[in-house]
Short mmCIF file of C-alpha atoms in Angstrom, two decimals:
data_model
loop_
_atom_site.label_atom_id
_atom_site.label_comp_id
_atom_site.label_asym_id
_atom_site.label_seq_id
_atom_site.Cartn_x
_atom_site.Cartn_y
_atom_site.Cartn_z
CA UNK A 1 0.53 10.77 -24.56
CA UNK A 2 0.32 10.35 -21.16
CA UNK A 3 -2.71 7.86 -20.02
CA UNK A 4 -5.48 9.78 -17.54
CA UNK A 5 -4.88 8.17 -14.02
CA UNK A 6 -8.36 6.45 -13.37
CA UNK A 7 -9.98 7.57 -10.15
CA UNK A 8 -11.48 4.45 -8.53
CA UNK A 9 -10.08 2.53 -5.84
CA UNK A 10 -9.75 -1.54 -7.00
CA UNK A 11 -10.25 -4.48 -4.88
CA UNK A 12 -8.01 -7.56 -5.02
CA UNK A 13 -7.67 -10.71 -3.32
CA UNK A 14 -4.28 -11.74 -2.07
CA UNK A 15 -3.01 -13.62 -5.25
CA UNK A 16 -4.00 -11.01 -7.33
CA UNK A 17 -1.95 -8.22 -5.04
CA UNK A 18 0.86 -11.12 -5.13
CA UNK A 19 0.72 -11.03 -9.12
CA UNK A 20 0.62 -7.27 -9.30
CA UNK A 21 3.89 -7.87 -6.64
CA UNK A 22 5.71 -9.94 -8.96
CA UNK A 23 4.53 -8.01 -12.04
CA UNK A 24 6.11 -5.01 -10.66
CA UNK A 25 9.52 -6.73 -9.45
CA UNK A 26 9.81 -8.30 -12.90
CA UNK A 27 9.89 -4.63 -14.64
CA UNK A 28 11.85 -3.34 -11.35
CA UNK A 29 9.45 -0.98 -10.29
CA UNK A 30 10.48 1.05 -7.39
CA UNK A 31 7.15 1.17 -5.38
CA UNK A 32 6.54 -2.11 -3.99
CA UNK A 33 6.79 -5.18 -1.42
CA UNK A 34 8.81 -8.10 -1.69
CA UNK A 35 6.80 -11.08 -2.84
CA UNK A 36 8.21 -13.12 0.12
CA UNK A 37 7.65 -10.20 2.32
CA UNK A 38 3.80 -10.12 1.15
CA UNK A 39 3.31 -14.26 1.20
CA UNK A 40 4.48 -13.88 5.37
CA UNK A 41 2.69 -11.03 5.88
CA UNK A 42 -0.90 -10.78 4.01
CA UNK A 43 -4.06 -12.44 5.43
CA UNK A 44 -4.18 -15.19 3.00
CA UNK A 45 -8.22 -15.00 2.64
CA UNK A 46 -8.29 -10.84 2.54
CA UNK A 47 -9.41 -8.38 -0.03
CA UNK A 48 -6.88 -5.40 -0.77
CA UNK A 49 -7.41 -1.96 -2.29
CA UNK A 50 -5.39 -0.34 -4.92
CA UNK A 51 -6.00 3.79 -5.06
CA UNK A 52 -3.77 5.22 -8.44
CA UNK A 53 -2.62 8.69 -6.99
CA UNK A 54 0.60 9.39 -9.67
CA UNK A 55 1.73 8.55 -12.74
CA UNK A 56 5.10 7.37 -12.83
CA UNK A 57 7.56 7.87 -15.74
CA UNK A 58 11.12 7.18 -15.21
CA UNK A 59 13.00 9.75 -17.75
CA UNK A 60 15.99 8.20 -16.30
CA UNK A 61 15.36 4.89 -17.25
CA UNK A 62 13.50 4.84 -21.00
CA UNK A 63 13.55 1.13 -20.54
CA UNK A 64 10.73 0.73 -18.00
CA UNK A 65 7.33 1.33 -18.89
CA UNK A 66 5.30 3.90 -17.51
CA UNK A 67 3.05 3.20 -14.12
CA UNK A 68 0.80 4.28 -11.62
CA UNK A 69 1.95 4.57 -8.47
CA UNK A 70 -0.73 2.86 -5.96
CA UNK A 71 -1.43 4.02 -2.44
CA UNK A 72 -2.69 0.17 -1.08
CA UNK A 73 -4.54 -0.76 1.95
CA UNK A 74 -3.30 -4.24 3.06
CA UNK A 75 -5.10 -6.99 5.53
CA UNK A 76 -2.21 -8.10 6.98
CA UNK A 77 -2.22 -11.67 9.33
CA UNK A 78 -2.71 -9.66 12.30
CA UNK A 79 -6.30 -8.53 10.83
CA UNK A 80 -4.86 -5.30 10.22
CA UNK A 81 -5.11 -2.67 7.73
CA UNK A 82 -1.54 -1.04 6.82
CA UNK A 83 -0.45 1.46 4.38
CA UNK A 84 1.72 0.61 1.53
CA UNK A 85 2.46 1.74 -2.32
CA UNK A 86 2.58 -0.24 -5.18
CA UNK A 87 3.86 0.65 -8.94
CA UNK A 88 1.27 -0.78 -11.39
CA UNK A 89 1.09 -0.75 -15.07
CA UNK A 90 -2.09 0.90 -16.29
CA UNK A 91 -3.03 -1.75 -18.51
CA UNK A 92 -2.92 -4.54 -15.63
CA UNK A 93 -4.89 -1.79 -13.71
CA UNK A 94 -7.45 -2.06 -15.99
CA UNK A 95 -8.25 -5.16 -15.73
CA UNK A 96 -9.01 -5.56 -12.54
CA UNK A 97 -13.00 -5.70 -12.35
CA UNK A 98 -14.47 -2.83 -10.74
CA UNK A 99 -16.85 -4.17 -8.30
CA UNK A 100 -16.75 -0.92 -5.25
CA UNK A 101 -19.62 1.60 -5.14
CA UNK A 102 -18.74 5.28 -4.15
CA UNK A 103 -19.54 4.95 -0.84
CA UNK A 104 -16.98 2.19 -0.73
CA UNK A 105 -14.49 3.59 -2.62
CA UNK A 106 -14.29 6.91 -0.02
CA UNK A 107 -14.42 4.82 2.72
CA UNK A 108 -11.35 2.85 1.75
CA UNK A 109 -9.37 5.77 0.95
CA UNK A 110 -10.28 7.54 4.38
CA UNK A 111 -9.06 3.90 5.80
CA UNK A 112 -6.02 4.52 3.61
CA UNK A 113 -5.31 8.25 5.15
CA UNK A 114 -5.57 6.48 9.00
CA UNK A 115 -3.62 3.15 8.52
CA UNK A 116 -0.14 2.73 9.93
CA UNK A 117 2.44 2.32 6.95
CA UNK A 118 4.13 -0.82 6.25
CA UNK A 119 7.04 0.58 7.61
CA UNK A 120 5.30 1.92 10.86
CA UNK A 121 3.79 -2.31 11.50
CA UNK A 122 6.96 -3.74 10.75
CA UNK A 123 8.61 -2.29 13.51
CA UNK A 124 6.17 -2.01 15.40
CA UNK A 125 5.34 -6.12 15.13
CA UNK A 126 8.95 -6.59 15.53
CA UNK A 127 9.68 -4.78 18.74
CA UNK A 128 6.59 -6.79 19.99
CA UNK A 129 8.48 -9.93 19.11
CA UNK A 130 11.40 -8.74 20.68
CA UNK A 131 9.77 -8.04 24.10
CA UNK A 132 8.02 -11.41 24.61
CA UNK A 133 11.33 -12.90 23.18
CA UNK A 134 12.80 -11.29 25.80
CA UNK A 135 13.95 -12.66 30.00
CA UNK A 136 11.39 -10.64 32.42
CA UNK A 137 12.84 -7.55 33.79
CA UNK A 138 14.87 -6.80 30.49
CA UNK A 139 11.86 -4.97 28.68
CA UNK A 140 13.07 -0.74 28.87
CA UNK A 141 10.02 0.98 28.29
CA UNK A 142 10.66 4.80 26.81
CA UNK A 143 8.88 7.68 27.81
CA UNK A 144 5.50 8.45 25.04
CA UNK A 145 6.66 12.05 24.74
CA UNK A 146 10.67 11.07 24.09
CA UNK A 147 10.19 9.16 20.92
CA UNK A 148 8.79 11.35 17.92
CA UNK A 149 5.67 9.99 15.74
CA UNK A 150 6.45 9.26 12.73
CA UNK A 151 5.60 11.92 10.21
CA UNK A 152 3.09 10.79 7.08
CA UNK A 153 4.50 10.71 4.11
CA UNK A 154 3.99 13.89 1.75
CA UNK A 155 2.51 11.91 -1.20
CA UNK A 156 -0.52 10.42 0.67
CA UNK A 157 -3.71 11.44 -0.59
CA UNK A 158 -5.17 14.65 0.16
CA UNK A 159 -8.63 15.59 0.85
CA UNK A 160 -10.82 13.77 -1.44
CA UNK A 161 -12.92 16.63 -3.73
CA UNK A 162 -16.79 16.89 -3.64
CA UNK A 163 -17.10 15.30 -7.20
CA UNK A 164 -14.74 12.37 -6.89
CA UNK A 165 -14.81 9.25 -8.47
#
């Protein structure tokens, strides 16, 4: 039987998001961020949220235990809140305290639905980088309307209904 994915949003503290990191590369999840990646990146004294929005069962793969695939909100170094996903096994999910009101918990997921992706800051950081890295005069700046936006993934959260959480 397939386990009821909770609806709650979790808070964590950066080791604990780094445990759930490790957790998931040790069972080679595919949702998640490399622990290195997170260590360089995270606001060491942050809080992090963890919103279940799938369960995950790999038919494919009998070997790996089933998950639930986490949309995150992460406080990365630059103070920033980005947008990331995270493959957690229900029973670690569990016990994490729950210590978020409802009033909380909708405001972090509305955070969730505006936040940049991982993917989105990365590049984003790194083109920054690369311009004060670069000799004055070699900085080509592109037109807004030439370069598309990039398009929100399909899986984020939808609306969130009257009677949630």
């Amino acid at each position: 039987m397939t386990p009821v994915l909770p609806r709650t949003v979790r808070a964590v503290d950066t080791a604990q998001l780094l445990d759930l990191a490790q957790e998931a590369a040790l069972h080679g999840f595919s949702q998640r961020l490399p622990v290195d990646w997170l260590r360089e990146h995270l606001a060491a004294q942050a809080t992090h949220y963890l919103f279940p929005t799938l369960v995950q069962r790999l038919t494919h793969r009998p070997e790996v235990p089933l998950q639930w695939r986490c949309q995150q909100l992460l406080t990365v170094s630059t103070s920033e809140q980005i947008w990331g996903l995270l493959d957690v096994l229900p029973d670690t999910f569990d016990k994490i305290p729950e210590t978020l009101d409802t009033t909380s918990k909708k405001d972090i997921v509305n955070r969730i639905e505006q936040a940049v992706t991982v993917r989105e800051w990365t590049e984003r950081t790194a083109s920054l980088l690369t311009a004060r890295q670069s000799p004055p005069g070699d900085l080509v700046m592109t037109h807004p309307h030439q370069a598309s936006p990039t398009p929100r993934p399909a899986h984020r959260a939808g609306p969130l209904p009257v009677d949630w959480m």
